[in-house]
PDB file of C-alpha atoms in Angstrom:
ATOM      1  CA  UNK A 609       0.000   0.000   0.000  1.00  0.00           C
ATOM      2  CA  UNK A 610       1.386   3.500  -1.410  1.00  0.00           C
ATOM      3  CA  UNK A 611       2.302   6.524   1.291  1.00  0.00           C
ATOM      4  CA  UNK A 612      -0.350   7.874  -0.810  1.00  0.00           C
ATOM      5  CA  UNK A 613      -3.419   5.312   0.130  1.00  0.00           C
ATOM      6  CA  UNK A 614      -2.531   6.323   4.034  1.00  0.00           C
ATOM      7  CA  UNK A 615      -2.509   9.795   3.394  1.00  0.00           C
ATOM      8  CA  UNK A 616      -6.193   9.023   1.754  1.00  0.00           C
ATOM      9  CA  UNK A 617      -7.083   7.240   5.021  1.00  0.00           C
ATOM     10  CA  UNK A 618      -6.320   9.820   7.802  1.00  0.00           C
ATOM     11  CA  UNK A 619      -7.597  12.405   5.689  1.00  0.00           C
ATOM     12  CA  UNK A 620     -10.801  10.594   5.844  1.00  0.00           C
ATOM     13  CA  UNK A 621     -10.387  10.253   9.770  1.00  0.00           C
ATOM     14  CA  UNK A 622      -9.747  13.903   9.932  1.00  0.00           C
ATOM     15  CA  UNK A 623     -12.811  14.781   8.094  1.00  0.00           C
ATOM     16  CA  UNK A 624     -14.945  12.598  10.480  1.00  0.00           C
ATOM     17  CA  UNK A 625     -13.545  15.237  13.433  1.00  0.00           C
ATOM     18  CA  UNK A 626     -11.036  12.511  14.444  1.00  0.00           C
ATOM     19  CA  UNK A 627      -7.851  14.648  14.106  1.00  0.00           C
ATOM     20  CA  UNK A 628      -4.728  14.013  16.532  1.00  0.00           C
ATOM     21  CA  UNK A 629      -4.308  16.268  19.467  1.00  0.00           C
ATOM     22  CA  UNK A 630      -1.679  18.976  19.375  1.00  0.00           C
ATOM     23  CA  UNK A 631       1.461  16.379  20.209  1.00  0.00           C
ATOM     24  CA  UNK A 632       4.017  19.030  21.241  1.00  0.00           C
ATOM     25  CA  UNK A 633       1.203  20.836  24.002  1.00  0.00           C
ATOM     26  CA  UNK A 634       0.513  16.986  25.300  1.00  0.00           C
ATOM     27  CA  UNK A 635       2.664  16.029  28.569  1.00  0.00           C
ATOM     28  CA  UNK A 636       4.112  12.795  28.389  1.00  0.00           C
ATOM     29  CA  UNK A 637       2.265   9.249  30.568  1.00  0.00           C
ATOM     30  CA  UNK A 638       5.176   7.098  29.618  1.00  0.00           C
ATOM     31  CA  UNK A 639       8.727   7.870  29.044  1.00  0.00           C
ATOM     32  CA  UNK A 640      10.909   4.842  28.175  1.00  0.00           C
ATOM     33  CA  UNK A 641      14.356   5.448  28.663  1.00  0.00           C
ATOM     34  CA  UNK A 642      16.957   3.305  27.090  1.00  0.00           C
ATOM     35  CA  UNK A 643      15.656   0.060  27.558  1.00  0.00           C
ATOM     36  CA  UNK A 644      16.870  -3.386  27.221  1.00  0.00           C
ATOM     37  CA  UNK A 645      14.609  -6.569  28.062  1.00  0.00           C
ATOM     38  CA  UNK A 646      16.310 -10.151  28.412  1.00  0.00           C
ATOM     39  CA  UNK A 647      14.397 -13.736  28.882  1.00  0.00           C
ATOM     40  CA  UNK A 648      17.065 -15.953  30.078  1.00  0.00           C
ATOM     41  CA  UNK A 649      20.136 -15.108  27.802  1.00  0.00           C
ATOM     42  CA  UNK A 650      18.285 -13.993  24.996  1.00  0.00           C
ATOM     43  CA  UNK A 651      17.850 -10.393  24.278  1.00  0.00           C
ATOM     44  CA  UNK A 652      14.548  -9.253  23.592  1.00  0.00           C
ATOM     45  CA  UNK A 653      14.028  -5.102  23.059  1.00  0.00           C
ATOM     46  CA  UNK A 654      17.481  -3.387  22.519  1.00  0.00           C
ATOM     47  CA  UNK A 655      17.827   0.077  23.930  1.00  0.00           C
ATOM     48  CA  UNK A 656      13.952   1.509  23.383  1.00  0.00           C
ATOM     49  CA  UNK A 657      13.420   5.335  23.803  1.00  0.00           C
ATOM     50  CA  UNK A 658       9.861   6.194  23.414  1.00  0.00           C
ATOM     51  CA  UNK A 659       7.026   8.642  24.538  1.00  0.00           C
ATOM     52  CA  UNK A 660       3.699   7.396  24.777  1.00  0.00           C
ATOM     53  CA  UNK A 661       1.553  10.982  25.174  1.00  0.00           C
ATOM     54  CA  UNK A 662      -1.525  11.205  27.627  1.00  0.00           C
ATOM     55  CA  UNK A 663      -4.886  10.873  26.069  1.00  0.00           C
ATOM     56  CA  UNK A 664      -3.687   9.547  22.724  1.00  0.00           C
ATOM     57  CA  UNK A 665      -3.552   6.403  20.907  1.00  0.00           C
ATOM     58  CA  UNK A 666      -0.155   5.315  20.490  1.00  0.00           C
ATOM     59  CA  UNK A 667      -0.101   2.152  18.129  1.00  0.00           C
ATOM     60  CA  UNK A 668       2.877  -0.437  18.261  1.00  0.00           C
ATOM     61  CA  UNK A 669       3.571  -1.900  14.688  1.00  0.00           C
ATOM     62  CA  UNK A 670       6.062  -4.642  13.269  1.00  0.00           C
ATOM     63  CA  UNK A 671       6.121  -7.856  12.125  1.00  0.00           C
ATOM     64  CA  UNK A 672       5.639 -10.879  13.948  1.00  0.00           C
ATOM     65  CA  UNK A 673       8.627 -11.725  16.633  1.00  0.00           C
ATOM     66  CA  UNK A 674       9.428  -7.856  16.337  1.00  0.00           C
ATOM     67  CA  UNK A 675       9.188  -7.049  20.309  1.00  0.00           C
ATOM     68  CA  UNK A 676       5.738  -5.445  20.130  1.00  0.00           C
ATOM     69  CA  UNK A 677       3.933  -7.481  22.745  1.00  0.00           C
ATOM     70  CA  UNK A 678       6.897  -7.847  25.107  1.00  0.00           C
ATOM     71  CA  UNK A 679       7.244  -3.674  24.694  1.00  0.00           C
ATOM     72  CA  UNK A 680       3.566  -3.604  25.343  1.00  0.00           C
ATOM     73  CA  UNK A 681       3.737  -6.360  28.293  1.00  0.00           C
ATOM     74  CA  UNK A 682       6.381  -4.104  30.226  1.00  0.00           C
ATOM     75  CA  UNK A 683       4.460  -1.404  30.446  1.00  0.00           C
ATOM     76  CA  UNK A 684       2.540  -3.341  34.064  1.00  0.00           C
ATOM     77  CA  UNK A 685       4.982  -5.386  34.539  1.00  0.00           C
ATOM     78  CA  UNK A 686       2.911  -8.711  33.440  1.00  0.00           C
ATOM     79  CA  UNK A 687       6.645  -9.807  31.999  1.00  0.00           C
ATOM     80  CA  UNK A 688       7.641 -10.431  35.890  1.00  0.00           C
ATOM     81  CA  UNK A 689       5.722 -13.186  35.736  1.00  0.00           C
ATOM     82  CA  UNK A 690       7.975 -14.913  33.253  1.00  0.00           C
ATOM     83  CA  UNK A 691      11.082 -17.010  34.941  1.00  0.00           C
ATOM     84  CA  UNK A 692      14.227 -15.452  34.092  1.00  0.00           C
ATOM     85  CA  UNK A 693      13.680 -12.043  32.546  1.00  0.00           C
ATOM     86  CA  UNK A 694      15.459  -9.067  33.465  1.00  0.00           C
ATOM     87  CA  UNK A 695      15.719  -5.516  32.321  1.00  0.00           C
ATOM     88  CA  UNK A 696      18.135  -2.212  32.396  1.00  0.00           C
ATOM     89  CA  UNK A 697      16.569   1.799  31.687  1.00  0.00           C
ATOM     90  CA  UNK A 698      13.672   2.718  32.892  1.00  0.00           C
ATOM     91  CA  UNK A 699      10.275   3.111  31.777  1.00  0.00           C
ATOM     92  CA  UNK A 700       8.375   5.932  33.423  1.00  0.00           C
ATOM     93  CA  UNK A 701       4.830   6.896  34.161  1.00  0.00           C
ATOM     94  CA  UNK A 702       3.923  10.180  35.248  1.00  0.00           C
ATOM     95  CA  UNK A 703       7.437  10.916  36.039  1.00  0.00           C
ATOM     96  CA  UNK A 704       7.862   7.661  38.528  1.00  0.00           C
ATOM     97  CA  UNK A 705      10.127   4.612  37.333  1.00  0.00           C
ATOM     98  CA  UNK A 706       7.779   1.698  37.463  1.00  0.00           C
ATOM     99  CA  UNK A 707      10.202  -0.783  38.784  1.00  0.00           C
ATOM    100  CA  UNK A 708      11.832   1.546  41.701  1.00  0.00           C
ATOM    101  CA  UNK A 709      12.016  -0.031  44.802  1.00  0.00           C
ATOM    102  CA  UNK A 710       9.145   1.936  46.568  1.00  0.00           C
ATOM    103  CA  UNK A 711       6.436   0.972  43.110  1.00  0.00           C
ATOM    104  CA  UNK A 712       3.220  -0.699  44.275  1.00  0.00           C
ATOM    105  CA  UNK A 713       2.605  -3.399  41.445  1.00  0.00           C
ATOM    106  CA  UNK A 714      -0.680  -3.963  42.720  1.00  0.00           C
ATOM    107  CA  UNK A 715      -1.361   0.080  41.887  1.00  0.00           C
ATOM    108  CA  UNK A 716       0.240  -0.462  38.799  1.00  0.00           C
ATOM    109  CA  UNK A 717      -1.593  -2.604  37.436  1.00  0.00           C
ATOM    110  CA  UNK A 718      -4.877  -1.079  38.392  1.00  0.00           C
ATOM    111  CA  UNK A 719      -3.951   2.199  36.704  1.00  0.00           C
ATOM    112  CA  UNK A 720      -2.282   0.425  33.400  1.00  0.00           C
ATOM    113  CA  UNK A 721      -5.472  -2.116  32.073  1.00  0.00           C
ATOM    114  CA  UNK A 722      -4.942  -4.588  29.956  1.00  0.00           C
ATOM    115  CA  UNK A 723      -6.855  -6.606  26.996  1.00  0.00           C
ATOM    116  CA  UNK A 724      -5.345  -9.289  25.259  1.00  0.00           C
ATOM    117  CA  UNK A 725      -6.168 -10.613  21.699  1.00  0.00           C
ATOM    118  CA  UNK A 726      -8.468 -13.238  22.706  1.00  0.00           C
ATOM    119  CA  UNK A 727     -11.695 -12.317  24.305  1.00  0.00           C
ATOM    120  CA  UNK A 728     -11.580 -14.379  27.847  1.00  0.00           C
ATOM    121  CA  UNK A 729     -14.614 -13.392  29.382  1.00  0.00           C
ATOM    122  CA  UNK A 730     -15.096 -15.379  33.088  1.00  0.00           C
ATOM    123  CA  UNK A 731     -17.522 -18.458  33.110  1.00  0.00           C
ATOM    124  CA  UNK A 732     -20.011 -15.647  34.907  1.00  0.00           C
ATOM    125  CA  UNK A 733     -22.364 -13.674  33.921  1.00  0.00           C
ATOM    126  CA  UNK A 734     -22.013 -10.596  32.211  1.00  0.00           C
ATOM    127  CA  UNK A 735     -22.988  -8.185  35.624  1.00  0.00           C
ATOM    128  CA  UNK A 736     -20.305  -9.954  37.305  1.00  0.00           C
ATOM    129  CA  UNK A 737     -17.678 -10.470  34.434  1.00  0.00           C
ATOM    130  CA  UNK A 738     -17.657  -6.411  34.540  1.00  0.00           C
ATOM    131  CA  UNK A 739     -17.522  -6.056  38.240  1.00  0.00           C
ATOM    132  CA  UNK A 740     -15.160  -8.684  39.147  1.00  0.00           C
ATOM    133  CA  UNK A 741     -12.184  -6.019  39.626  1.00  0.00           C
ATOM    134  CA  UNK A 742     -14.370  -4.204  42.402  1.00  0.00           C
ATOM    135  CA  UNK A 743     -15.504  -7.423  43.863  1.00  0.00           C
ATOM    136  CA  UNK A 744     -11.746  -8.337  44.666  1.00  0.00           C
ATOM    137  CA  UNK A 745     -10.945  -5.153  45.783  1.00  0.00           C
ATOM    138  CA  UNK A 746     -13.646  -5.937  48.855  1.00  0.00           C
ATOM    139  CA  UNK A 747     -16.701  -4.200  47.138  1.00  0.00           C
ATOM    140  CA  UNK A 748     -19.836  -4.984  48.254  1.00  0.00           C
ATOM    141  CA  UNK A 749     -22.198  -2.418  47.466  1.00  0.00           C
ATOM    142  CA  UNK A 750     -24.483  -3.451  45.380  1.00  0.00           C
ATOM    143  CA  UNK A 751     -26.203   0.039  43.908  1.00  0.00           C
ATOM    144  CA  UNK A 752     -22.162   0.997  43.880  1.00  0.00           C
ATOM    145  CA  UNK A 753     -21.325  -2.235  41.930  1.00  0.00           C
ATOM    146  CA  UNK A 754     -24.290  -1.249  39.935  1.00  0.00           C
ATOM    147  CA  UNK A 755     -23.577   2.102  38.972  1.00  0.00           C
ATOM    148  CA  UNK A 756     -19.835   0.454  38.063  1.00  0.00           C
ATOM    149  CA  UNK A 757     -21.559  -2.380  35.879  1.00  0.00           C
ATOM    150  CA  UNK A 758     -23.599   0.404  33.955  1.00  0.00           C
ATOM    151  CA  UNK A 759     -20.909   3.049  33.492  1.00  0.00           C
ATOM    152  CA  UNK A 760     -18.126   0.324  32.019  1.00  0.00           C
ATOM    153  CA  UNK A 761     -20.854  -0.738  30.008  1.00  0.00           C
ATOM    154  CA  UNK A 762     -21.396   2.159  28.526  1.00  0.00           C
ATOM    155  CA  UNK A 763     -18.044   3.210  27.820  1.00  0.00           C
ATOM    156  CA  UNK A 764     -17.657   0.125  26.546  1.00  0.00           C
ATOM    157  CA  UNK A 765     -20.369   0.748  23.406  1.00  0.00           C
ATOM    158  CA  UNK A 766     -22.078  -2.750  25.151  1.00  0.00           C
ATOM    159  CA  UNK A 767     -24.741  -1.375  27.791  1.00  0.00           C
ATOM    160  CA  UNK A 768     -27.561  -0.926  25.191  1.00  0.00           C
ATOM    161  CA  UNK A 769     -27.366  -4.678  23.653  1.00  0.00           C
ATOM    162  CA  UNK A 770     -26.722  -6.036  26.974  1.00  0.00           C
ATOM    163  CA  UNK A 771     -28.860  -3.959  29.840  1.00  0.00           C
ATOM    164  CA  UNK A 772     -31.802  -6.252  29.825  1.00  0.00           C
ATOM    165  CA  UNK A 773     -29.498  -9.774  30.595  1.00  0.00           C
ATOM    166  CA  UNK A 774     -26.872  -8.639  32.920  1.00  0.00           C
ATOM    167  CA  UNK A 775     -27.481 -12.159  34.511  1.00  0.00           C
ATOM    168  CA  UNK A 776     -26.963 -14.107  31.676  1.00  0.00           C
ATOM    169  CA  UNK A 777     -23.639 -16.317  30.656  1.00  0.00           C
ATOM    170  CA  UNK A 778     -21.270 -13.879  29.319  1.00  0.00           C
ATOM    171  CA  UNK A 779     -20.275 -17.030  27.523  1.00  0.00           C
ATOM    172  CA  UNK A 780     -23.371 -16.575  25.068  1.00  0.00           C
ATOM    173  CA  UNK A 781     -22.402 -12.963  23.593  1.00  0.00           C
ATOM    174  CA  UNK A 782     -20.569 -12.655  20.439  1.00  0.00           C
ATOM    175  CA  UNK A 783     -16.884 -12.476  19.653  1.00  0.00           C
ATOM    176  CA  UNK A 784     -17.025  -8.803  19.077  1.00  0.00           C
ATOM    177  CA  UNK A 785     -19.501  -8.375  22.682  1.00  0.00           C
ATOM    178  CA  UNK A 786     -16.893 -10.105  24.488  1.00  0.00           C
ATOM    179  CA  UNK A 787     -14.108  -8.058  23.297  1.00  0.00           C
ATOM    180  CA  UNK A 788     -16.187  -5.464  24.237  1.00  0.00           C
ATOM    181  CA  UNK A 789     -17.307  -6.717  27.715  1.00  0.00           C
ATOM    182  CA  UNK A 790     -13.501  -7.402  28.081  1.00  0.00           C
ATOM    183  CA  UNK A 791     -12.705  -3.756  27.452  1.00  0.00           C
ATOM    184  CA  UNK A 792     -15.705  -2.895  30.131  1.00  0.00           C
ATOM    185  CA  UNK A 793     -14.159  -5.214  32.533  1.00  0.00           C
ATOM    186  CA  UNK A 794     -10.869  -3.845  32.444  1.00  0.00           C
ATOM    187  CA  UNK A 795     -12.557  -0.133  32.971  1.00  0.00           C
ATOM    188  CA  UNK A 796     -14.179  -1.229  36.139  1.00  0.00           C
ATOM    189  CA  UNK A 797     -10.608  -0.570  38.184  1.00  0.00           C
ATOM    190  CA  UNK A 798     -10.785   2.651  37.144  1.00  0.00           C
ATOM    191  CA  UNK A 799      -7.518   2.261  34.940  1.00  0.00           C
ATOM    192  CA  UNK A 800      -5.707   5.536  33.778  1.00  0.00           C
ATOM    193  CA  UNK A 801      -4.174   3.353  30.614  1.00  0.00           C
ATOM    194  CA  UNK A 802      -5.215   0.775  28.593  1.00  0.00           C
ATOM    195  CA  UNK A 803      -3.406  -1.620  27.324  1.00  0.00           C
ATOM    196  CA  UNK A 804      -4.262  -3.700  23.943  1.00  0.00           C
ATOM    197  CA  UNK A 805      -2.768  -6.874  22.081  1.00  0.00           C
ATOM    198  CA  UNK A 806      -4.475  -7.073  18.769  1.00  0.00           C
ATOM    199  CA  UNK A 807      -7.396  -6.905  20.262  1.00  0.00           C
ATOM    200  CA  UNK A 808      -9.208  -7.258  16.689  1.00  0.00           C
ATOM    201  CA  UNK A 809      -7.644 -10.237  15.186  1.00  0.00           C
ATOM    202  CA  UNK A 810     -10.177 -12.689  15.833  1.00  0.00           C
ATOM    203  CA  UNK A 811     -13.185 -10.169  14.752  1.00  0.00           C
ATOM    204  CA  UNK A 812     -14.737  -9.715  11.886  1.00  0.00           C
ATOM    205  CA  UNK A 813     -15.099  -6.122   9.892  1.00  0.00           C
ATOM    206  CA  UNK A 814     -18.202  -4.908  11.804  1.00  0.00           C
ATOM    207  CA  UNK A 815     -17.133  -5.832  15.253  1.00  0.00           C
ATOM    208  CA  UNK A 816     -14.043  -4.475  14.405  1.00  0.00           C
ATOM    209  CA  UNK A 817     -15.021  -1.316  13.399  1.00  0.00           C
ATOM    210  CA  UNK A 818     -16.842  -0.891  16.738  1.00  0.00           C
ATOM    211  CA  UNK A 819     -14.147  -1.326  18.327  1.00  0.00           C
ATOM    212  CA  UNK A 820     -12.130   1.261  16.771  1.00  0.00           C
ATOM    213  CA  UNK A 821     -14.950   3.621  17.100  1.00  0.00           C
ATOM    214  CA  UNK A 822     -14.822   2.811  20.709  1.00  0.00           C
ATOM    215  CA  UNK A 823     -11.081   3.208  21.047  1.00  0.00           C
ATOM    216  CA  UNK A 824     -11.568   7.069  19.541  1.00  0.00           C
ATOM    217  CA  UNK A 825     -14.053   7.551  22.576  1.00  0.00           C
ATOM    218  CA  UNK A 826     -12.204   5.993  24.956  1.00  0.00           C
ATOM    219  CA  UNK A 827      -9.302   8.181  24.699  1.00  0.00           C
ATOM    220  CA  UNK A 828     -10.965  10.987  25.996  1.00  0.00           C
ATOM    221  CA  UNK A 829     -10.264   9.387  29.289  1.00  0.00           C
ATOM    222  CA  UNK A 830      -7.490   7.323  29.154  1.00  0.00           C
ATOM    223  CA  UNK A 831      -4.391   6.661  27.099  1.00  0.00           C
ATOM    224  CA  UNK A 832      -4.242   3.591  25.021  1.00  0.00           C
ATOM    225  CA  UNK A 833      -1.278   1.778  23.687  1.00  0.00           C
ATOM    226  CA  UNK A 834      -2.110  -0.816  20.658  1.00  0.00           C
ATOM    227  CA  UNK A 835      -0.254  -3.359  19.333  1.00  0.00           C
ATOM    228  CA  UNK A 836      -1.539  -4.091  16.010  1.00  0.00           C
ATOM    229  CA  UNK A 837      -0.464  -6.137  12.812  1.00  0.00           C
ATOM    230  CA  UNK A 838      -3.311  -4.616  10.750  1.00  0.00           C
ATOM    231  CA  UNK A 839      -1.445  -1.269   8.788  1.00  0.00           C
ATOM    232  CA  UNK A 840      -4.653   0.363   7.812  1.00  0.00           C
ATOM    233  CA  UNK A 841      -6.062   0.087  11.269  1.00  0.00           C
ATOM    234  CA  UNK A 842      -2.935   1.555  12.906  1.00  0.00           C
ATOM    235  CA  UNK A 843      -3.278   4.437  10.500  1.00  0.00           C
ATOM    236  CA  UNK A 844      -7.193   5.157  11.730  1.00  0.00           C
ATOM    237  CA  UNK A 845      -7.600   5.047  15.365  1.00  0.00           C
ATOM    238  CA  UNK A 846      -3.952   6.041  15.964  1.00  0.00           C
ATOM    239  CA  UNK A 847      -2.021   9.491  16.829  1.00  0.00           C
ATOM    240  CA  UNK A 848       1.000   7.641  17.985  1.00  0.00           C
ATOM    241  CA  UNK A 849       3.285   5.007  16.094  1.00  0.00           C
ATOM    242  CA  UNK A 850       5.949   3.174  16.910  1.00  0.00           C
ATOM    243  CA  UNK A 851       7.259   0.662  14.332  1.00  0.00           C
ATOM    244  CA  UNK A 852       9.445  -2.167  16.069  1.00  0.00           C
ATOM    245  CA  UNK A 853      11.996  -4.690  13.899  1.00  0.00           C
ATOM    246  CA  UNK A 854      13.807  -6.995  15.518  1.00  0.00           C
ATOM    247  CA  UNK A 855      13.904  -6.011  18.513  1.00  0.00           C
ATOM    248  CA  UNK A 856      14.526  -2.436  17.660  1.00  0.00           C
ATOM    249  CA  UNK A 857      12.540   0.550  17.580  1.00  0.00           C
ATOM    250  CA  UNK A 858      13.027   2.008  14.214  1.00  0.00           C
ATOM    251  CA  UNK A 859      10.994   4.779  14.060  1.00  0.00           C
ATOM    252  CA  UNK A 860       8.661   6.378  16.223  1.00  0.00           C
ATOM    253  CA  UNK A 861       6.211   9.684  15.556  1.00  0.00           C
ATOM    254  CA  UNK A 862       3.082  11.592  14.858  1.00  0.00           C
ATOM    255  CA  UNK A 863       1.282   8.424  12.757  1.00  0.00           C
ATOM    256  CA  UNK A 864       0.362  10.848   9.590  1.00  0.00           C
ATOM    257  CA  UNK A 865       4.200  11.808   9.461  1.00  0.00           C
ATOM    258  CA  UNK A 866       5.464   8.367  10.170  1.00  0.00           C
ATOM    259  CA  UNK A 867       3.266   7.238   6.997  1.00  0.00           C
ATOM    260  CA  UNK A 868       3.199   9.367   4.969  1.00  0.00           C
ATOM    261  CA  UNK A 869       6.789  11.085   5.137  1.00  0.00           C
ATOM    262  CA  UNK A 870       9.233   8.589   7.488  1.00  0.00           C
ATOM    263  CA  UNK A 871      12.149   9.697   8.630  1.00  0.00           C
ATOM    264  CA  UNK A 872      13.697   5.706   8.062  1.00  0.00           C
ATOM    265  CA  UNK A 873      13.664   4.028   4.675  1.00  0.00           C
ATOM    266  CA  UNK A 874      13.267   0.623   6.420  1.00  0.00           C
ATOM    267  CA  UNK A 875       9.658   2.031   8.290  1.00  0.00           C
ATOM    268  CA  UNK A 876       8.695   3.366   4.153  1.00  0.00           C
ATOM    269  CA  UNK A 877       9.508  -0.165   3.386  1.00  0.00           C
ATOM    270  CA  UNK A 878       7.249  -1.644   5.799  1.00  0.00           C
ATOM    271  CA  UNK A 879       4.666   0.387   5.046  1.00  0.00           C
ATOM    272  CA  UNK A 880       4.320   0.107   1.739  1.00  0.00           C
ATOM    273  CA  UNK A 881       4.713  -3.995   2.181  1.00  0.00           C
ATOM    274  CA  UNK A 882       7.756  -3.931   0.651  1.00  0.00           C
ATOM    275  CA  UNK A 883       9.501  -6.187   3.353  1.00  0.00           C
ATOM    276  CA  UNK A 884       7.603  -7.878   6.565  1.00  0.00           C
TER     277      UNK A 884
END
């Protein structure tokens, strides 16, 4: 696909009133610093400096192997539950290293959310699927839990389909509800970032276009890092790209420049489908 197709597709994104926030007046979530990511004795991300702005989407793009989800899995800490792996730099949020002595991991990973590729709903039903965060933290309020269920609900595009059987098996919505109830789920901690993992492979064009309208309305409130394998998608929802190879971050920038004018001839190869 030309430089010229992408330009044609966040034109159209800008004329639906979906135009990136001013980059340079938006102060930073996450600053990575120089990092390096091992498992065991093999090296995984070599010496990463990015900056993920607040209230954007920043998408993560590469092929397969590249470091994407590891990059992406860093960002709470979910990597520490691997045997053997082991960084060096630092990866910031709101000024504060995440792995300094005095971090809470527990408050880390309520304010940094995560969704992962597959939809994995809980063999519950769909009231406590979205609650289930709350419930843990010793919530017991049920108008409170409630008010929780109905607010992630919404601003997870799923209330309407879903207010009349919040006891049902979450295990009877669609692929593209579930995704969605998944996103809902993870909103019920009250997360400041969201994490996602291709969280539209497995859906098909209409459920995945909800889902990137979604994502657009969901960064109003939160910051949202996307790892994605799909070019055109990367180039619609995001204001952020990073494009990973090897390990490597090659190139990282305002999406429309880093599609339409990169600074690296291997990210214009990419791109255009010329290698990956």
């Amino acid at each position: 696909m030309s430089t010229l197709t992408y330009q044609a597709i966040i034109s159209e994104r800008n004329d639906q009133g979906r135009t990136p926030p001013d980059l340079k007046a938006t102060r930073p979530k996450f600053a990575v610093r120089n990092l390096n990511f091992w498992y065991g004795k093999s090296q995984a991300l070599h010496n990463i400096n990015m900056t993920i702005p607040e209230n954007t989407v920043c998408a993560l793009i590469g092929p397969s192997g590249c470091g994407k989800s590891t990059f992406l899995r860093i960002l709470n800490r979910m990597n520490d539950l691997i045997e053997g792996t082991r960084h060096s730099g630092q990866i910031e949020l709101d000024g504060k290293d995440i792995y300094d002595s005095s971090s809470n991991l527990v408050s880390l990973r309520r304010r940094v959310g995560m969704v992962f590729q597959k939809s994995n709903p809980f063999p519950k039903s769909i009231f406590e699927n979205v609650v289930y965060g709350p419930r843990v933290a010793g919530l017991r309020n049920k108008a409170r839990l409630y008010e929780i269920a109905e607010r992630c609900l919404r601003n997870g595009a799923l209330w309407d389909e879903v207010k009349d059987r919040l006891n049902e098996s979450a295990l009877a919505l669609s692929g593209g509800q579930q995704q969605r109830l998944c996103i809902a789920r993870a909103l019920a901690t009250d997360p400041e970032i969201l994490l996602m993992d291709e969280p539209c492979s497995a859906l098909d064009p209409a459920s995945t276009a909800r889902i990137e309208d979604l994502i657009f309305e969901l960064k109003r409130q939160y910051t949202i890092v996307i790892v994605t394998h799909n070019m055109q998608q990367a180039a619609r929802v995001s204001d952020v790209t990073g494009f990973f190879f090897q390990g490597q971050l090659i190139e990282s920038g305002p999406t429309e420049q880093l599609y339409t004018r990169p600074a690296n001839k291997q990210t214009e190869d990419y791109i255009t489908g010329r290698f990956g």
